[in-house]
Coordinates of C-alpha atoms in Angstrom, one line a residue:
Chain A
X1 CA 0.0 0.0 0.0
X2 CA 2.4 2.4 1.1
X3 CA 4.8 1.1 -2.0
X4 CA 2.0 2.2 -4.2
X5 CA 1.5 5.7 -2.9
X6 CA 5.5 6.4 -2.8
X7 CA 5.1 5.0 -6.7
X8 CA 2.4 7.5 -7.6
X9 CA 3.9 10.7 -6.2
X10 CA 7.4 9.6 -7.7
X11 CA 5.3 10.1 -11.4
X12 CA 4.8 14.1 -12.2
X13 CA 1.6 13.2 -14.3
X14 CA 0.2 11.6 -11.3
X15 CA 1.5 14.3 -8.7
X16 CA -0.5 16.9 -11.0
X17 CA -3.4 14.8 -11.1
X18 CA -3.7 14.1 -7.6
X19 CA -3.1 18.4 -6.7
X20 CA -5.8 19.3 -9.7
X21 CA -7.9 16.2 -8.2
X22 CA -8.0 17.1 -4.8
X23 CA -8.6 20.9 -5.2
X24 CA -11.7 20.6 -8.1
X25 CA -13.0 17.9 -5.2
X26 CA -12.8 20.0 -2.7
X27 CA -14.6 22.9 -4.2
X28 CA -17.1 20.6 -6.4
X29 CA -18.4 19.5 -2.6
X30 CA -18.2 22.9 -1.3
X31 CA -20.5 24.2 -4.3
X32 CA -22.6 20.5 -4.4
X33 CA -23.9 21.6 -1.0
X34 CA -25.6 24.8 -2.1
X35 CA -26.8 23.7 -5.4
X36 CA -28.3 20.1 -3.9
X37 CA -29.9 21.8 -1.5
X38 CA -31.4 24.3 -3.9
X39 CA -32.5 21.7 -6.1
X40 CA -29.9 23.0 -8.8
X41 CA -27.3 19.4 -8.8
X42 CA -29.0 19.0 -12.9
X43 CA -27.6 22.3 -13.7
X44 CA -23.8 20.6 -13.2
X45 CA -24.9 17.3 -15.2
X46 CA -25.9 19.9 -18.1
X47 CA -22.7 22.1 -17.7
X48 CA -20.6 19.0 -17.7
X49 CA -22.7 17.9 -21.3
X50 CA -21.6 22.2 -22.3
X51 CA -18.0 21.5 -21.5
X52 CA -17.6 18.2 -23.2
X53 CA -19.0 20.1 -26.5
X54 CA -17.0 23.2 -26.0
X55 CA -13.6 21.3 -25.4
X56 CA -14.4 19.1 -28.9
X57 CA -14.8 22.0 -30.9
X58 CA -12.5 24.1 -29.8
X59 CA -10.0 20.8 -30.1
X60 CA -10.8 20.0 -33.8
X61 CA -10.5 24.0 -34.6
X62 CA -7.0 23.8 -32.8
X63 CA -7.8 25.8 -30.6
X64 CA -6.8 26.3 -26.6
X65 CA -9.7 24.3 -24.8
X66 CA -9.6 25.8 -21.2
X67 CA -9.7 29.2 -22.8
X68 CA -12.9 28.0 -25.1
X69 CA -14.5 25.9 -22.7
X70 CA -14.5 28.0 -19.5
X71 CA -16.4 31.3 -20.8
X72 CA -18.6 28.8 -22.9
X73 CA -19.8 26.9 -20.0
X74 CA -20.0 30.1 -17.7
X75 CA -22.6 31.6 -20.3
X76 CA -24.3 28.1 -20.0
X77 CA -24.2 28.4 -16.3
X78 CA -25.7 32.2 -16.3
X79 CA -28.6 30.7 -19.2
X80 CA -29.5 27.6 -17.0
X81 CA -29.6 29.6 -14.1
X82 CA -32.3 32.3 -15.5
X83 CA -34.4 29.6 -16.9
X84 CA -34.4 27.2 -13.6
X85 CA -35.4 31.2 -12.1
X86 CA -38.3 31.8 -14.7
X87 CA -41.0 30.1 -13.7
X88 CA -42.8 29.7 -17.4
X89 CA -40.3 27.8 -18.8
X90 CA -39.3 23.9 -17.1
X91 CA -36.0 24.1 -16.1
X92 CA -35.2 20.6 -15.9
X93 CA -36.7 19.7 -19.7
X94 CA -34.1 23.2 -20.7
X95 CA -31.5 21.6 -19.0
X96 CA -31.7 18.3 -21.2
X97 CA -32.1 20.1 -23.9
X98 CA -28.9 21.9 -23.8
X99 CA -26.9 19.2 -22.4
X100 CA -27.7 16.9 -25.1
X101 CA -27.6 19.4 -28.0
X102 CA -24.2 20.3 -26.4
X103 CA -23.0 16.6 -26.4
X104 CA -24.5 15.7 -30.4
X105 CA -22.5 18.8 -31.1
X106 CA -19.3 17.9 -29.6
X107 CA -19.7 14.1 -30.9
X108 CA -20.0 15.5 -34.6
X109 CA -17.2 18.2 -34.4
X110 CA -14.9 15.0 -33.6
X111 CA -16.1 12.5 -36.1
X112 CA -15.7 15.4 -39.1
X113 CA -12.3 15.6 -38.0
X114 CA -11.1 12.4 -38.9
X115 CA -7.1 13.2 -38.6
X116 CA -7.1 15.6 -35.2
X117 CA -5.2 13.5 -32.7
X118 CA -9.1 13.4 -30.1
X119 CA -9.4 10.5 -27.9
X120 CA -13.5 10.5 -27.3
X121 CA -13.2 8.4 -24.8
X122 CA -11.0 10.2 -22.3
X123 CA -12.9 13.2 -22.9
X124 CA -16.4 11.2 -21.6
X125 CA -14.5 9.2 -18.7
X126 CA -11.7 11.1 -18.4
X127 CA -8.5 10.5 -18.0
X128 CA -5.1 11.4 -15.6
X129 CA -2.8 12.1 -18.9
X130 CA -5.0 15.5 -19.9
X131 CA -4.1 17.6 -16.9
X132 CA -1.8 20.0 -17.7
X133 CA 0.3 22.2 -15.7
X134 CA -2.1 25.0 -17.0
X135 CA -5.2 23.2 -15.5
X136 CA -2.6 23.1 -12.2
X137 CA -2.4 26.5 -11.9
X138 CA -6.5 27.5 -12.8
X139 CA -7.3 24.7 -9.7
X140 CA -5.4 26.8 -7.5
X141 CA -7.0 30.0 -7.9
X142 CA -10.7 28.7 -8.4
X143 CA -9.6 26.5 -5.2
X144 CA -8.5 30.0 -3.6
X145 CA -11.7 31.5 -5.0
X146 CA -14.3 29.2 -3.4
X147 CA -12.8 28.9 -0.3
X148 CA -12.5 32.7 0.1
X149 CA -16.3 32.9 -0.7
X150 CA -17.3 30.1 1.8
X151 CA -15.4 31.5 4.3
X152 CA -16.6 35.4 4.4
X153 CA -19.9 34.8 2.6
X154 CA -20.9 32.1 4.3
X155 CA -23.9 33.1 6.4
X156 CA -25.1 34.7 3.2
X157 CA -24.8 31.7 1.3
X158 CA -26.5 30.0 3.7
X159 CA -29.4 32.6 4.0
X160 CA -29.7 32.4 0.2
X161 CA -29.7 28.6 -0.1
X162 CA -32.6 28.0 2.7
X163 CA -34.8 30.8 1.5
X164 CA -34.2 33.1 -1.0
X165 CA -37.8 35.0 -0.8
X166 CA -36.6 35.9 3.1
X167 CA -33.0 36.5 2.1
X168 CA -34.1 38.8 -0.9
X169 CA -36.6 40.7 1.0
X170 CA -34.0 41.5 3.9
X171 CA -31.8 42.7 1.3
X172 CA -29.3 40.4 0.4
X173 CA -28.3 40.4 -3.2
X174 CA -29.4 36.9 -4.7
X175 CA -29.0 37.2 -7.9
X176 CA -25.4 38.3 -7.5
X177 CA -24.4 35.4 -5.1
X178 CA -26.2 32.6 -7.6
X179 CA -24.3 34.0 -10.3
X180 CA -21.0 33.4 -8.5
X181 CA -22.1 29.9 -7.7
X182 CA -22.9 29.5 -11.1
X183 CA -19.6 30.7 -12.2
X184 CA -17.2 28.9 -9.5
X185 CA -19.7 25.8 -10.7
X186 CA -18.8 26.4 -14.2
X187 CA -15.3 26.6 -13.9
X188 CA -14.6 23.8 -11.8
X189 CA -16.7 21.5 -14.4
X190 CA -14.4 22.4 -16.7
X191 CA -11.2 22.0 -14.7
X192 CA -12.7 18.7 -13.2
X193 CA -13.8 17.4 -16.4
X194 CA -10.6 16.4 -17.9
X195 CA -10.1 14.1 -15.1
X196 CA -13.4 12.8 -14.1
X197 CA -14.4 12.5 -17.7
X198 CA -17.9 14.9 -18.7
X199 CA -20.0 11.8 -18.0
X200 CA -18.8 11.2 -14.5
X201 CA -17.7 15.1 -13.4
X202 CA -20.8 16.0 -11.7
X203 CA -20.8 13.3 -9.4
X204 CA -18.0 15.3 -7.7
X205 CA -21.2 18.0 -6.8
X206 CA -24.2 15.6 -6.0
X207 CA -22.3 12.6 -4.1
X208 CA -20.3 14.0 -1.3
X209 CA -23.4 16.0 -0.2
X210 CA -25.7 13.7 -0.2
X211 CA -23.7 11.5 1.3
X212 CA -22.9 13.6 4.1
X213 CA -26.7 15.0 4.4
X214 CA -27.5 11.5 5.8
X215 CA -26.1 11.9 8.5
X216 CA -25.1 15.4 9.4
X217 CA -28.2 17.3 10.8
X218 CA -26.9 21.4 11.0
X219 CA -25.4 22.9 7.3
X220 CA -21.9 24.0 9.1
X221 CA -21.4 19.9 9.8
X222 CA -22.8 19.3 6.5
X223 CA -20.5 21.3 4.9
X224 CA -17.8 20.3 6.3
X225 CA -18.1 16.4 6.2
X226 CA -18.7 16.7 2.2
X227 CA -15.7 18.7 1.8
X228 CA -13.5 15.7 3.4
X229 CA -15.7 12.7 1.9
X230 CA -15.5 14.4 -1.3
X231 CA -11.4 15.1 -0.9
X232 CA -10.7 11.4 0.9
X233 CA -12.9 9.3 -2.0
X234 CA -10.9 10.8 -4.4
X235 CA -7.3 10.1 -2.8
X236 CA -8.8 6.9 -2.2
X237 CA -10.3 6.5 -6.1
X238 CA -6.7 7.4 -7.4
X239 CA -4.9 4.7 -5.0
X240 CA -7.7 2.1 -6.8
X241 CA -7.3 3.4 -10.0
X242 CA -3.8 3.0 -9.8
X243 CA -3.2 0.0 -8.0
X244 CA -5.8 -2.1 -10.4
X245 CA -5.4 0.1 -13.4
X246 CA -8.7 1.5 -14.0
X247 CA -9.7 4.9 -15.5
X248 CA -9.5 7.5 -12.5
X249 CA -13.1 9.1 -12.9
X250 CA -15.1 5.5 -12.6
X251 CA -12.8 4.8 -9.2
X252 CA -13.5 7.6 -7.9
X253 CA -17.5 7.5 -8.4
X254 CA -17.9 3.6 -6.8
X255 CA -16.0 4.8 -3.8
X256 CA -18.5 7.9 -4.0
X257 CA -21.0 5.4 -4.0
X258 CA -19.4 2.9 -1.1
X259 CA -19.0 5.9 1.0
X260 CA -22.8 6.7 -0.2
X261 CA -23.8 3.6 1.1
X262 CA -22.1 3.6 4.0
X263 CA -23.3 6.6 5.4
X264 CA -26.8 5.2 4.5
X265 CA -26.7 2.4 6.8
X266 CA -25.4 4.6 9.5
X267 CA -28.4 6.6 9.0
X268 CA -30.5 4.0 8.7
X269 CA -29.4 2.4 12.1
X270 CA -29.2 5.7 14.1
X271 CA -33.0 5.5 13.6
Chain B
X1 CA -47.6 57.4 12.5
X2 CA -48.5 55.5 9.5
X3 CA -45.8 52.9 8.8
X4 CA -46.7 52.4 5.3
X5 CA -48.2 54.4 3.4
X6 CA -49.5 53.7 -0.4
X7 CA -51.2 55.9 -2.4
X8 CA -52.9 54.6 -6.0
X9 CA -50.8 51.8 -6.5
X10 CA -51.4 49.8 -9.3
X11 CA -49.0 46.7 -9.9
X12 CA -49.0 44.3 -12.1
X13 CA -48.4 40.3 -12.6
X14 CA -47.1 39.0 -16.3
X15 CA -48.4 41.8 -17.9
X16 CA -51.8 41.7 -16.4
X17 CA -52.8 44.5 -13.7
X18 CA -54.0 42.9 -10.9
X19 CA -54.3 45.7 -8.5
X20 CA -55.4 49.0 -9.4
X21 CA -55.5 52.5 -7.7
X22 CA -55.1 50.7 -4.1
X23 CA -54.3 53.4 -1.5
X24 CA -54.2 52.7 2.3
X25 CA -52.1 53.2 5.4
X26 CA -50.6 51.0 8.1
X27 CA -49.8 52.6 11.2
X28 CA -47.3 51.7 13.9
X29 CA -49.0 49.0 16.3
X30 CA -51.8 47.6 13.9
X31 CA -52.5 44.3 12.9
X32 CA -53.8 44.0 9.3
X33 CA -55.1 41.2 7.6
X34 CA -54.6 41.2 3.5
X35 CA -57.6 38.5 2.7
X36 CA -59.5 38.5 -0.9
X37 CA -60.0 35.7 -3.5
X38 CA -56.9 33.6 -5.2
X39 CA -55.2 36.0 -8.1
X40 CA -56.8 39.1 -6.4
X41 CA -52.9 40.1 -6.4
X42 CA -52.4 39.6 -2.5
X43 CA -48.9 37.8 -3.6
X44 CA -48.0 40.6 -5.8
X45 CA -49.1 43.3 -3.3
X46 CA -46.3 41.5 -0.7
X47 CA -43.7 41.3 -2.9
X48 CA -44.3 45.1 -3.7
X49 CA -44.3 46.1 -0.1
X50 CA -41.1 43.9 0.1
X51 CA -39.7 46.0 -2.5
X52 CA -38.9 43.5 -4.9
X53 CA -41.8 44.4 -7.6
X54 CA -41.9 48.0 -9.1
X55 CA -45.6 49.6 -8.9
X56 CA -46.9 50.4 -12.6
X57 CA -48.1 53.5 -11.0
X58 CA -48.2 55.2 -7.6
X59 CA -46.3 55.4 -4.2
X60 CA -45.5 52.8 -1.5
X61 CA -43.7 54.8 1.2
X62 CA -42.1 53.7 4.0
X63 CA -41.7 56.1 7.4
X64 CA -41.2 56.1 11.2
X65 CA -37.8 55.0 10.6
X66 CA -38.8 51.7 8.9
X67 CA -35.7 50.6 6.5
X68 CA -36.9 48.9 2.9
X69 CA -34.4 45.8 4.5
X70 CA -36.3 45.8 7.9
X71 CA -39.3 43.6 7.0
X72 CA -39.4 40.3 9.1
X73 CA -40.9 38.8 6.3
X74 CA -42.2 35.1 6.7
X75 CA -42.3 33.7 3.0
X76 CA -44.7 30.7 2.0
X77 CA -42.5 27.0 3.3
X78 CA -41.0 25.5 0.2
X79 CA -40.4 21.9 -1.1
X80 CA -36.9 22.7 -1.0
X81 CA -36.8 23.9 2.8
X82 CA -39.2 20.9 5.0
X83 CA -35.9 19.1 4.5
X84 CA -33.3 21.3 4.9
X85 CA -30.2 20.3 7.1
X86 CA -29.6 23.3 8.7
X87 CA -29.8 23.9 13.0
X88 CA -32.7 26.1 14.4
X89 CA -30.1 28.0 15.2
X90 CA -28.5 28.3 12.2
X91 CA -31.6 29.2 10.8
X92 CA -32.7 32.0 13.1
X93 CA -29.3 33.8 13.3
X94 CA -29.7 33.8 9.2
X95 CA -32.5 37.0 10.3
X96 CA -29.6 39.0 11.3
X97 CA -28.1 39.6 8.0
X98 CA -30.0 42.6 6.8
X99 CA -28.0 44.5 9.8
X100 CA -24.9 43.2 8.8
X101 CA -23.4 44.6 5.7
X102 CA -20.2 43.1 4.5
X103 CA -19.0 41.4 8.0
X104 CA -18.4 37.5 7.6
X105 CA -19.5 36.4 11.3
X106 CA -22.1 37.1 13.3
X107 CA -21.2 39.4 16.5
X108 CA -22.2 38.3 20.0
X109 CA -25.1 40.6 20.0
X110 CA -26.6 39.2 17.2
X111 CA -26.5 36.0 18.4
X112 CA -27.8 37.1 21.7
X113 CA -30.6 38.5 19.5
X114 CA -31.5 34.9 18.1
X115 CA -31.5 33.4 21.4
X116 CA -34.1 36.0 22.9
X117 CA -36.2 35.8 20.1
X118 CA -35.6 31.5 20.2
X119 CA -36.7 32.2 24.0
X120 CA -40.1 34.4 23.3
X121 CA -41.4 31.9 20.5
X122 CA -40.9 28.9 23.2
X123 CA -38.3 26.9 21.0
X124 CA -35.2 26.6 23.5
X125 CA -35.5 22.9 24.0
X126 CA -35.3 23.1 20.3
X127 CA -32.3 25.2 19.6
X128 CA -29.9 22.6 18.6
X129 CA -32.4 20.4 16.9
X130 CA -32.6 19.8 12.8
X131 CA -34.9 22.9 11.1
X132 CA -36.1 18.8 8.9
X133 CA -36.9 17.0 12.3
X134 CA -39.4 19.5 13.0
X135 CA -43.2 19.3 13.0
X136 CA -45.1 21.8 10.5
X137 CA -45.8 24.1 13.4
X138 CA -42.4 24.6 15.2
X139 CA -40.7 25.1 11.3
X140 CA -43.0 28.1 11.2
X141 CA -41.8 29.2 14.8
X142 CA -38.4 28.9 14.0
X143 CA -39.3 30.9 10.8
X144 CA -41.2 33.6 12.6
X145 CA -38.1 33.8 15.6
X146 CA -35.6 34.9 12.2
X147 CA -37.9 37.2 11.1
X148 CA -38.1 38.8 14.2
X149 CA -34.2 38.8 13.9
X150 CA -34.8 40.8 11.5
X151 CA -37.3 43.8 12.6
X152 CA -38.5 45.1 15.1
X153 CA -41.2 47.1 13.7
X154 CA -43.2 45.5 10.9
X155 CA -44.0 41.3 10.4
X156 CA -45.1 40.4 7.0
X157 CA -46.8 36.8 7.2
X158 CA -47.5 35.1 3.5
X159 CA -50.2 32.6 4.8
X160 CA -48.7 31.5 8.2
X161 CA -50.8 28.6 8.9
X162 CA -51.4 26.8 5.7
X163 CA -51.1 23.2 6.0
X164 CA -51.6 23.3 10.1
X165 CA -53.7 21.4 12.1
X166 CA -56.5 23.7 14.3
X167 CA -54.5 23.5 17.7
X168 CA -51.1 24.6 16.3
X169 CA -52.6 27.2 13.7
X170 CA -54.1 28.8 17.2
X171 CA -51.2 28.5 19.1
X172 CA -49.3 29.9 16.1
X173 CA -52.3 33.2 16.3
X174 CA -51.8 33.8 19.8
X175 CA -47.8 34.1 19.2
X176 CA -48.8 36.2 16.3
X177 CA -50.8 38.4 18.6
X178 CA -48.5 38.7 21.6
X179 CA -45.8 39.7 19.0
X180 CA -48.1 42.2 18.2
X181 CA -48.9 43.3 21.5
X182 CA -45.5 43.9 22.2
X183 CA -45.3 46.7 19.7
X184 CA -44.9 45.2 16.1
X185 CA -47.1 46.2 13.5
X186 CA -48.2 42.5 12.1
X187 CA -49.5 42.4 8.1
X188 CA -50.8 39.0 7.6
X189 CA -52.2 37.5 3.9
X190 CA -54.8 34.8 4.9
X191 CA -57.1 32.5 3.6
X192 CA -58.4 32.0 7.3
X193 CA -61.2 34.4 7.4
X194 CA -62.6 33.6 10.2
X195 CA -59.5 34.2 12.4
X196 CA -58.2 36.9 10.4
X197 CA -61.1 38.8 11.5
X198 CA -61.3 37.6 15.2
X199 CA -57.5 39.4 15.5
X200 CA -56.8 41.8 12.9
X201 CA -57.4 45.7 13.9
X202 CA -57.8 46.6 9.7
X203 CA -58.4 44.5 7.0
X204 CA -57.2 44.9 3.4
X205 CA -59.7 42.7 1.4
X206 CA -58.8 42.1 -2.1
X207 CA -61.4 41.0 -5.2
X208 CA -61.1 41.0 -8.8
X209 CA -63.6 44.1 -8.7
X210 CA -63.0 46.6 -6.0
X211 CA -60.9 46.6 -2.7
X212 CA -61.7 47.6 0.9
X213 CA -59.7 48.9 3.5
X214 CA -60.4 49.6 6.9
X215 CA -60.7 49.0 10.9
X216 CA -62.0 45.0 10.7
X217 CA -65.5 46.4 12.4
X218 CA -65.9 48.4 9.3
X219 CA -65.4 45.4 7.3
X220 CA -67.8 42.9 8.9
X221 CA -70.2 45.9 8.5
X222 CA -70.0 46.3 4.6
X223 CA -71.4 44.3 1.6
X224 CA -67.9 42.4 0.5
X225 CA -67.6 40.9 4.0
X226 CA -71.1 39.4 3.5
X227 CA -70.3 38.3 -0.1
X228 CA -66.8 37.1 0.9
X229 CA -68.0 35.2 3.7
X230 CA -71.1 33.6 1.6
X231 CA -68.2 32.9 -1.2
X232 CA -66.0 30.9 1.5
X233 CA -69.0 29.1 3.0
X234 CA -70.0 28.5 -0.4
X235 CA -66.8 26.9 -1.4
X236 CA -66.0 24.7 2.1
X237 CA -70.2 23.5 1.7
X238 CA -68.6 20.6 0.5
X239 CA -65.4 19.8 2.8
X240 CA -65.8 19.0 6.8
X241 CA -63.2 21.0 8.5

């Protein structure tokens, strides 16, 4: 065991992976919270669907994909967010619709382009070998980002994601604080996506919170706990990916669901 | 000293005006009932006094001191909330934020604040309990404790005691009215005629047609209290309450 971790940091792919890993997790559970609770965990499965179609394109047209994808999936983010807002139009049937329109268009823009060096694949399940050292130092600050808003807006975001009627009415500024979730959301998909694959990314948001929701009763605690279930299934997902050579994102999301069930029966028995 | 003060306000919902040329005044200390038939615009007319709608025409003003941000409002429960992992605590402190400004923590005299308010509404056993482990009628307690966090003047109630059985919807009243008592002008929207006239110094009653406004003995005197009350009779013929 310990053989196996010394192997993994000794490789500078895997050293990358695991820093990129372990701050997008952090933040995707620090975000999941707020958007679960708010009933918003599609809008990341549909940003993920975005990404995966920006990064295609902007592959096959040779150009930089971070510097496509991230304002591309941020403009999703702000559209998704009006529409779940506006009551006339169904925000979960929008949602599909611009996931999967996003995904047919990614699929096509790589099967035109016969002779661009695109492994579908890794870009629907991920994989280690597409983090660069760019996607190293974005982590950091959107890592530096959320945790800087958790920690000195945190009773607002709290206030906005138990009631925003009350919140908005005692003058809090909703739309501002959902549009820097949405953002922060938006730009860790991207960042997460490479490794987690655009398939599996959003489990990163909806899994550690619920998890820790089953057992955690106050939103501090929940908070909290998803942050470290979300950052220790990961370490532990890269170990099994490494040790039994399977593709990083799937590890990660059946220890998600292990820990998932774990905390389940914990639940189940406290009652 | 009116509190509130509106004069011809006409407001609108999706394009369609749903109250026109409404004028009254609250006044510090008075306990108003909004009732009137569903999409007589009693929704829009909070949100308006809220601040968050524009009128289409016309003036709400606010005096004796009474901030826009100062509204205990208690909104309508949602879905979203009944299962919310979040402390009562947690919760009620959230009241203090309009105070606040840009400060990250909450200072000692705000949370002193939610612990006297926890205290008056009878919900210190509760304190440390899950908002989601909560019967129907304490959630709205805790509610009403964070929006006394945040007033001290004016309680706006959207339909406190939907979805409550008789005993706690009374209970949840005579709160409402010692709250009142104690000095805070209370505007209530209600479906619950009966109560909302068996409290409520004015009443704001709301149709399709015309509006009334005025002390609740007024009310019970004039025709729409009569056609109201036929209406809701009418309606609950068929129901055994």
């Amino acid at each position: 065991m310990i053989e196996i971790i010394r192997e993994m940091f000794s490789a500078p792919i895997l050293v990358r992976a695991l820093i990129v890993g372990i701050l997008v997790s952090l933040c995707a559970a620090l975000l999941g919270v707020s958007l679960v609770l708010k009933r918003y965990a599609m809008i990341g499965d549909g940003l993920s669907h975005v990404g995966f179609g920006a990064l295609a394109v902007a592959t096959v047209a040779n150009l930089a994909p971070i510097a496509v994808a991230i304002p591309v999936v941020i403009l999703a983010a702000f559209l998704l967010l009006r529409l779940s807002s506006n009551s006339r139009i169904k925000g979960d049937s929008a949602i599909a619709l611009i996931s999967t329109g996003a995904l047919a268009v990614g699929v096509m823009a790589v099967s035109m382009s016969k002779g661009a060096n695109v492994d579908l694949n890794s870009y629907l399940f991920g994989s280690i070998i597409s983090v660069s050292r760019g996607d190293v130092a974005v982590s950091v600050i959107l890592a530096l980002a959320v945790i800087f808003m958790f920690v000195f807006f945190y009773t607002k975001i709290f206030a906005i994601t138990f009631d925003e009627s009350f919140a908005k009415a005692t003058g809090t500024n909703v739309s501002l604080y959902n549009m820097l979730i949405a953002l922060l959301t938006a730009v860790t998909i991207v960042i997460g996506m490479r490794l987690m694959g655009s398939l599996l990314i959003s489990s990163l948001i909806i899994f550690p919170a619920l998890s820790s929701m089953r057992i955690f009763k106050s939103f501090k605690s929940v908070t909290i706990c998803s942050a470290v279930i979300s950052v220790a299934t990961f370490i532990i997902g890269m170990i099994i990916s490494y040790a039994l050579d399977t593709p990083c994102g799937a590890s990660i999301v059946c220890v998600n669901i292990a820990a998932f069930s774990v905390f389940s029966a914990l639940r189940a028995i406290k009652k | 000293m009116a509190l509130i003060k509106t004069e011809n306000l006409t407001l609108s919902y999706e394009n369609m005006t749903v109250i026109e040329n409404l004028s009254f005044e609250i006044k510090s200390g008075d306990y108003v009932c909004i009732v009137g038939e569903n999409g007589s615009g009693k929704s829009t007319l909070v949100k308006a006094l809220l601040g968050l709608k524009k009128p289409e025409s016309g003036t709400i003003e606010l005096s004796d001191g009474l901030k826009q941000n100062e509204i205990g409002y208690l909104p309508q429960q949602t879905d979203a909330q009944r299962d919310f992992p979040a402390s009562v605590f947690e919760v009620v402190i959230s009241g203090c934020l309009n105070s606040r400004g840009v400060r990250p923590f909450y200072s000692a005299r705000e949370k002193k604040t939610a612990l006297d308010n926890i205290e008056m509404l009878g919900i210190s056993e509760l304190k440390n309990r899950s908002y989601r482990e909560l019967s129907g009628g304490q959630q709205q307690r805790v509610l009403l404790a964070r929006a006394l966090c945040a007033t001290k003047k004016l309680l706006l109630l959207d339909e406190p005691v939907t979805g409550l059985d008789p005993m706690v919807t009374s209970e949840l009243y005579e709160i409402i009215e010692r709250i009142n008592k104690s000095g805070v002008t209370v505007v209530m929207v209600t479906h619950d005629m009966q109560s909302a006239l068996k409290y409520a110094s004015h009443t704001l009653c709301l149709t399709e047609r015309e509006s009334f406004f005025g002390t609740t003995e007024e009310f019970l005197q004039s025709d729409m209290s009569n056609f109201l009350k036929n209406g809701e009779n009418g309606e609950r013929s068929g129901e055994d309450d």
